[in-house]
Amino acid sequence: MTRSALPALVGVVAVLTASACSLAPAADDSTQTLVVGYQSKTINTVTAGTLLRAKGFLEKRLAAVGKFHVDWQDFDTGAPITSGMLAGKIQIGSMGDYPLLINGSRAQANPDTETSMLSVTGSSARGSLNSVVVAPGSPLQHLTDLRGKRISASVGSAGHGTVVTALSRAGVAGHDYTVINQQPQVGASALESGQIDALAQFVAWPGLLVQQGKARLLYDGGELGTPTLHGVVANTKYAASNPAVIRAFLEAQLDATDFQREHPLDAAQEVAKASGLPAEVVYQYNGPGGTDPNPSLTAPLIGALKSDVPYLRSIGQFGATLDIDRFVDPKPLADAQAAHGGFHYDANTPPPSPTSEIWFDGATTTETFPDATALIRTLAGTGRKVKAAYVSDVLTGTRWYADRSLWLRDGATLVPFAGPDARDRYRVEHPGAIPVDYRTLLEEARR
């Protein structure tokens, strides 16, 4: 067994052990146990996990169905959730697009373990925010610099898929670099200690490391222009036998989605308290222009799942052919929407618009600006303590930290970019644009 396989094995053992304990007899025979697998630090799943749990929405919805105990089981990746579902220990889980497909493919072998995808928890139309980062002082400046390098990734995850797909498009073959299969936190430590050259991970790990000053963004998935998503998967047999429970779960997810849409800053702080992530990092992903929380199973997202299959086959992670149109079941969400009332999400629901924002320390709301130039001028002139400031990449729309962005001065306009690829493309079309660092921008604006 390789050292890189150990984290995955530990995760599998943990889920089976934890699940076995969770199914001990409840206080009385009338109480049913619902086991939900989630990832507290995976920002794109909070409406079916961290935020859902923190607000108690599921327990409130289930109270109308019967007497339930919800056993919340927290994991770092989707793989151990799938292991738990295959063992019949977890009824509902949330995970990213690649793990969802692996889940469906492996679970379909047995009618008792077969699963169905019921909703989306978060998506990006361009694949933004699954990223590749390097150490702050790394000499690597472009994606193609990863030739001959060691890259940490959770094999089969959205972060792994991002770097493999991006390198393939850039003409870098799989044998030209080495992928080290590691859990996100293990890879983060390996990057900091210099054991690896780059880390390719899903949200919120890249943003967390960059915000902490432990990494620099080398490549953002928004460059791929391909939709990515996270979603909810449930045991098909359990869902058919317990439609009221599934409806309660999906209505609770809608409750959480509404809360995040209406109170994004409060939602970010709730997730921060529950997950241990900094609130500034959570809001970077879940604020306006970050992850789209629309739960609808839209045609572009289903199409993206179908397009993911060749990649999974290429890395040996995809077994039996999965009928994705059968795997994706939109009816339970439609029923929950009808019962839920209020705001209705569908394919025509617009994603949150990107904004330039400052979160002042102690403020209960952020301040928005018409563009990044106005934001920089305000930052330069304020005496207030700034908790965080956010801008959007002008080409990809990726929401990023203002102080970690790459900036160009194009005449009187200040133009931000999340990563070097978009910046370099912009300079080809705007040869007069001049690179300028963040501190210099602020100093110039103060004059």
XYZ file of C-alpha atoms in Angstrom:
447
model
C 0.000 0.000 0.000
C 1.369 3.441 -0.891
C 1.562 6.197 1.676
C -0.811 8.301 -0.464
C -3.508 5.643 -0.148
C -3.521 5.780 3.647
C -5.733 8.908 4.031
C -8.420 7.351 1.871
C -8.289 4.111 3.857
C -8.466 5.978 7.142
C -11.524 7.854 5.838
C -13.267 4.618 4.879
C -12.563 3.023 8.254
C -13.743 6.163 10.021
C -17.055 6.334 8.205
C -17.828 2.677 8.800
C -16.896 2.897 12.467
C -18.779 6.146 13.019
C -21.794 4.911 11.124
C -21.969 1.677 13.083
C -22.010 3.688 16.294
C -24.619 6.092 14.957
C -27.132 3.346 14.328
C -27.326 2.261 17.947
C -30.934 2.021 19.226
C -32.549 5.411 19.753
C -34.108 6.516 23.035
C -37.339 4.745 22.149
C -38.604 2.555 19.349
C -40.671 5.351 17.770
C -37.624 7.489 16.954
C -36.107 6.989 13.504
C -32.492 7.786 12.683
C -31.583 9.623 9.486
C -27.856 9.593 8.725
C -26.598 12.529 6.646
C -23.039 12.633 5.328
C -21.674 16.112 4.640
C -18.438 18.093 4.333
C -18.354 21.048 6.719
C -15.402 22.713 4.991
C -16.651 22.227 1.420
C -18.339 25.561 0.787
C -20.392 24.444 -2.217
C -22.391 22.028 -0.048
C -23.375 24.219 2.909
C -27.089 24.399 2.034
C -27.272 20.610 2.427
C -24.672 20.411 5.176
C -23.000 22.997 7.386
C -25.551 25.806 7.128
C -28.455 23.344 7.071
C -27.222 21.788 10.306
C -26.356 25.085 12.002
C -29.818 26.548 11.422
C -31.707 23.383 12.393
C -33.850 23.561 9.262
C -33.892 19.796 8.706
C -34.930 18.926 12.242
C -37.768 21.480 12.012
C -39.025 19.997 8.738
C -38.737 16.414 9.987
C -40.773 17.247 13.091
C -43.827 17.427 10.838
C -43.090 13.930 9.485
C -42.414 11.994 12.683
C -39.919 11.466 15.479
C -36.394 11.664 14.047
C -32.821 11.809 15.221
C -30.495 13.267 12.578
C -26.994 11.818 12.758
C -24.717 14.347 11.022
C -21.425 12.812 9.877
C -18.708 15.226 8.750
C -15.961 14.283 6.260
C -13.203 16.023 4.310
C -14.140 14.575 0.902
C -16.994 12.747 -0.788
C -15.254 9.357 -1.001
C -15.965 8.211 2.582
C -19.587 9.321 2.219
C -19.886 7.007 -0.777
C -18.265 4.214 1.250
C -20.852 4.737 3.966
C -23.705 4.679 1.461
C -22.390 1.483 -0.115
C -22.305 -0.052 3.359
C -25.930 0.963 3.905
C -24.959 3.295 6.757
C -25.713 6.707 5.219
C -29.013 7.601 3.559
C -28.278 11.102 2.210
C -24.985 12.761 1.283
C -23.611 15.804 -0.499
C -20.472 15.968 -2.636
C -18.920 17.360 -5.816
C -19.627 16.408 -9.405
C -16.892 13.798 -9.857
C -17.601 12.070 -6.517
C -21.319 12.131 -7.370
C -20.674 10.205 -10.565
C -18.403 7.729 -8.812
C -21.110 7.303 -6.181
C -23.794 6.580 -8.763
C -21.606 4.214 -10.763
C -20.535 2.118 -7.784
C -23.882 2.133 -5.986
C -25.917 0.896 -8.957
C -24.489 -2.637 -8.725
C -26.929 -3.488 -5.922
C -30.622 -2.449 -5.814
C -30.247 -1.927 -2.059
C -27.394 0.567 -2.460
C -28.421 2.310 -5.714
C -28.451 6.089 -5.410
C -30.122 9.052 -7.106
C -29.008 12.661 -7.434
C -31.781 14.945 -6.161
C -30.536 18.533 -6.192
C -27.615 20.920 -6.655
C -26.087 22.634 -3.639
C -23.769 25.012 -5.453
C -22.417 25.466 -8.958
C -20.234 27.620 -11.159
C -21.077 28.203 -14.795
C -17.374 28.455 -15.686
C -15.865 26.058 -13.155
C -14.411 28.867 -11.075
C -12.836 28.469 -7.634
C -11.614 24.871 -7.941
C -7.996 25.913 -8.197
C -4.290 25.148 -8.282
C -2.116 27.002 -5.789
C 1.624 27.135 -5.122
C 3.732 28.399 -2.230
C 3.974 32.232 -2.067
C 7.658 32.225 -3.016
C 7.393 29.525 -5.686
C 9.152 30.225 -8.986
C 6.207 28.663 -10.855
C 4.268 31.349 -12.718
C 2.130 29.486 -15.238
C 0.257 26.206 -15.441
C 2.747 24.706 -17.905
C 5.493 25.219 -15.312
C 4.036 22.137 -13.589
C 5.908 19.871 -16.045
C 8.024 17.512 -14.002
C 6.475 18.693 -10.729
C 4.664 16.979 -7.848
C 1.017 17.994 -7.426
C -1.087 17.121 -4.389
C -4.751 16.364 -5.115
C -7.568 14.162 -3.848
C -7.803 11.725 -6.753
C -11.279 11.691 -8.255
C -12.198 15.078 -6.760
C -13.170 18.277 -8.563
C -9.755 19.760 -7.765
C -7.998 16.799 -9.342
C -10.221 16.998 -12.409
C -9.480 20.692 -12.771
C -5.715 20.291 -12.887
C -5.766 17.185 -15.110
C -8.130 18.805 -17.607
C -6.275 22.120 -17.578
C -2.868 20.514 -18.104
C -4.222 18.338 -20.908
C -5.598 21.417 -22.676
C -2.233 23.112 -22.222
C -0.481 20.185 -23.905
C 1.040 18.701 -20.761
C 0.635 14.910 -20.784
C -0.161 12.890 -17.685
C 3.304 11.294 -17.624
C 4.904 14.738 -17.474
C 3.884 15.371 -13.849
C 3.178 13.366 -10.692
C -0.086 13.480 -8.732
C 0.189 12.656 -5.031
C -3.162 11.415 -3.707
C -3.750 13.312 -0.452
C -6.608 14.627 1.633
C -6.873 18.443 1.421
C -5.404 19.189 4.840
C -2.511 16.770 4.250
C -1.772 18.430 0.914
C -1.922 21.867 2.525
C 0.733 20.817 5.051
C 2.829 19.253 2.291
C 2.725 22.492 0.303
C 3.756 24.541 3.309
C 6.662 22.208 4.100
C 7.858 22.102 0.476
C 7.190 18.384 -0.040
C 5.060 19.132 -3.106
C 5.191 21.845 -5.762
C 1.471 22.605 -6.115
C -1.889 21.810 -4.580
C -4.987 21.207 -6.716
C -8.120 21.226 -4.584
C -11.806 22.033 -4.435
C -13.341 24.882 -2.455
C -12.580 26.246 0.050
C -9.003 24.978 0.444
C -7.280 27.134 -2.221
C -8.973 30.305 -0.999
C -8.230 29.478 2.625
C -4.510 28.987 1.983
C -4.286 32.156 -0.106
C -6.159 34.174 2.535
C -3.756 32.879 5.191
C -0.756 33.914 3.106
C 0.349 30.290 2.739
C -0.260 30.026 -1.008
C -0.559 31.944 -4.263
C -3.129 31.216 -6.977
C -1.505 29.685 -10.049
C -4.618 28.597 -11.942
C -8.355 29.058 -11.456
C -10.877 26.600 -12.879
C -12.816 29.504 -14.372
C -10.285 29.388 -17.202
C -11.820 26.078 -18.351
C -15.234 27.624 -18.978
C -16.915 24.326 -18.045
C -19.713 24.131 -15.438
C -18.928 22.463 -12.131
C -21.350 21.553 -9.369
C -21.934 19.928 -6.003
C -25.167 18.177 -5.149
C -27.276 15.885 -2.997
C -27.413 12.128 -3.494
C -29.741 9.722 -1.662
C -30.245 5.996 -1.414
C -32.884 5.311 -4.087
C -34.654 2.561 -2.155
C -34.785 4.676 1.005
C -36.118 7.649 -0.964
C -38.866 5.543 -2.552
C -39.904 4.157 0.846
C -39.667 7.497 2.674
C -40.824 10.232 0.267
C -41.920 12.490 3.146
C -38.412 12.385 4.622
C -36.823 13.226 1.291
C -39.273 16.081 0.767
C -38.498 17.379 4.253
C -34.765 17.292 3.474
C -35.172 19.131 0.169
C -37.520 21.714 1.694
C -34.948 22.235 4.431
C -32.288 22.715 1.749
C -34.550 25.337 0.178
C -34.847 27.008 3.596
C -31.049 27.136 3.833
C -30.731 28.393 0.262
C -33.247 31.166 0.945
C -31.352 32.164 4.088
C -28.061 32.328 2.216
C -29.615 34.349 -0.609
C -31.341 36.799 1.737
C -28.653 37.039 4.444
C -25.316 36.164 2.825
C -23.138 37.752 5.506
C -25.063 36.134 8.358
C -24.933 32.801 6.522
C -21.168 33.112 6.093
C -20.710 33.739 9.791
C -22.937 30.782 10.700
C -20.849 28.509 8.473
C -17.635 29.954 9.896
C -18.697 29.172 13.457
C -19.726 25.633 12.559
C -16.782 24.760 10.296
C -13.856 26.606 11.834
C -13.159 28.375 8.529
C -12.580 32.148 8.679
C -15.773 34.052 7.907
C -13.885 36.082 5.272
C -13.091 32.869 3.376
C -16.659 31.599 3.572
C -18.011 34.905 2.302
C -15.458 34.950 -0.520
C -17.135 31.816 -1.891
C -20.738 32.303 -0.798
C -21.082 36.043 -1.251
C -22.560 37.672 -4.392
C -20.813 36.441 -7.524
C -19.287 33.409 -5.814
C -20.950 30.011 -5.795
C -24.441 29.898 -7.305
C -26.695 28.188 -4.688
C -29.557 27.518 -7.143
C -30.618 23.887 -6.379
C -32.143 23.292 -9.829
C -30.942 20.341 -11.909
C -30.523 22.311 -15.123
C -29.660 20.954 -18.556
C -26.181 22.591 -18.643
C -25.263 21.009 -15.309
C -26.542 17.579 -16.319
C -24.598 17.990 -19.561
C -21.492 18.811 -17.529
C -21.891 15.549 -15.584
C -21.991 13.623 -18.844
C -18.860 15.429 -20.023
C -17.037 14.448 -16.823
C -17.266 10.708 -17.499
C -14.275 10.460 -19.913
C -11.988 12.042 -17.314
C -13.125 9.602 -14.614
C -12.579 6.681 -16.962
C -9.115 7.966 -17.840
C -7.990 7.858 -14.197
C -9.613 4.479 -13.501
C -12.207 5.860 -11.114
C -15.309 4.991 -13.125
C -16.626 1.441 -13.172
C -19.879 0.361 -14.790
C -21.522 2.748 -17.223
C -23.956 5.063 -15.436
C -27.219 6.165 -17.038
C -26.969 9.787 -15.910
C -30.463 10.678 -17.086
C -31.779 7.945 -14.780
C -29.372 8.789 -11.974
C -30.522 12.425 -11.907
C -34.068 12.577 -10.519
C -35.577 16.096 -10.600
C -39.071 15.093 -9.389
C -38.433 15.168 -5.617
C -37.029 18.707 -5.840
C -39.975 19.815 -7.995
C -42.372 18.375 -5.399
C -40.479 20.104 -2.595
C -40.522 23.412 -4.481
C -44.286 23.142 -4.928
C -44.822 22.371 -1.251
C -42.308 24.967 -0.083
C -43.856 27.991 -1.760
C -42.151 31.370 -1.629
C -39.176 32.047 -3.873
C -39.004 29.555 -6.728
C -35.691 28.363 -8.160
C -35.478 27.104 -11.713
C -33.255 27.203 -14.781
C -34.103 30.881 -15.316
C -33.077 32.011 -11.835
C -30.127 34.364 -12.395
C -26.921 33.651 -10.462
C -25.789 36.238 -7.892
C -24.223 39.191 -9.706
C -20.511 39.826 -9.108
C -19.808 42.918 -7.008
C -16.901 44.859 -5.607
C -17.364 44.762 -1.829
C -15.699 45.848 1.383
C -16.481 44.129 4.655
C -15.547 46.586 7.379
C -14.723 45.099 10.753
C -17.782 45.086 13.016
C -20.210 45.911 10.200
C -23.410 43.904 9.807
C -23.491 44.438 6.039
C -20.864 44.955 3.362
C -20.487 48.089 1.249
C -20.663 47.621 -2.506
C -19.049 49.703 -5.255
C -19.721 50.179 -8.972
C -16.285 48.853 -9.921
C -12.883 47.856 -8.601
C -11.443 51.347 -9.176
C -13.994 52.871 -6.781
C -13.272 50.134 -4.240
C -9.520 50.879 -4.282
C -10.145 54.601 -3.823
C -12.337 53.897 -0.807
C -9.810 51.516 0.700
C -7.073 54.099 0.260
C -9.067 56.834 1.955
C -10.717 55.008 4.831
C -9.552 54.977 8.413
C -11.789 52.045 9.278
C -10.427 48.558 9.847
C -11.127 46.318 6.872
C -12.049 42.691 7.499
C -11.954 41.770 3.794
C -12.394 43.268 0.335
C -13.541 41.385 -2.761
C -13.362 42.027 -6.495
C -14.191 39.967 -9.586
C -11.809 38.911 -12.346
C -12.806 41.042 -15.335
C -12.548 38.129 -17.785
C -13.683 35.056 -15.854
C -15.867 36.723 -13.223
C -14.108 34.735 -10.489
C -14.628 36.388 -7.110
C -11.335 36.908 -5.299
C -9.671 38.866 -2.529
C -8.689 42.380 -3.556
C -5.336 42.199 -1.760
C -4.469 38.839 -3.365
C -5.585 39.717 -6.887
C -3.304 40.571 -9.810
C -3.839 44.161 -10.960
C -3.347 46.102 -14.174
C -3.684 49.841 -14.676
C -5.394 50.424 -18.018
C -5.463 54.182 -18.393
C -7.529 55.509 -15.491
C -9.113 52.110 -14.860
C -7.831 49.547 -12.385
C -8.408 45.997 -13.587
C -8.258 42.940 -11.236
C -7.607 39.296 -12.071
C -7.705 36.184 -9.920
C -4.888 34.400 -11.761
C -2.123 35.047 -14.301
C -3.807 33.450 -17.336
C -6.665 35.956 -17.522
C -4.296 38.827 -16.828
C -1.983 37.794 -19.649
C -4.882 37.375 -22.097
C -6.123 40.840 -21.230
C -2.681 42.348 -21.879
C -2.614 40.858 -25.369
C -5.770 42.842 -26.188
C -4.701 45.871 -24.117
C -0.932 46.255 -24.624
C -0.954 49.581 -22.784
C -2.133 47.987 -19.536
C 0.609 48.084 -16.895
C 1.045 45.610 -13.989
C 0.840 47.229 -10.569
C 0.887 45.646 -7.121
C -1.867 46.151 -4.564
C 0.094 48.265 -2.102
C 1.227 50.600 -4.845
C -2.402 51.040 -5.932
C -3.358 52.161 -2.453
C -0.363 54.499 -2.123
C -1.097 56.122 -5.480
C -4.774 56.539 -4.608
C -3.835 58.371 -1.394
C -1.848 61.053 -3.243
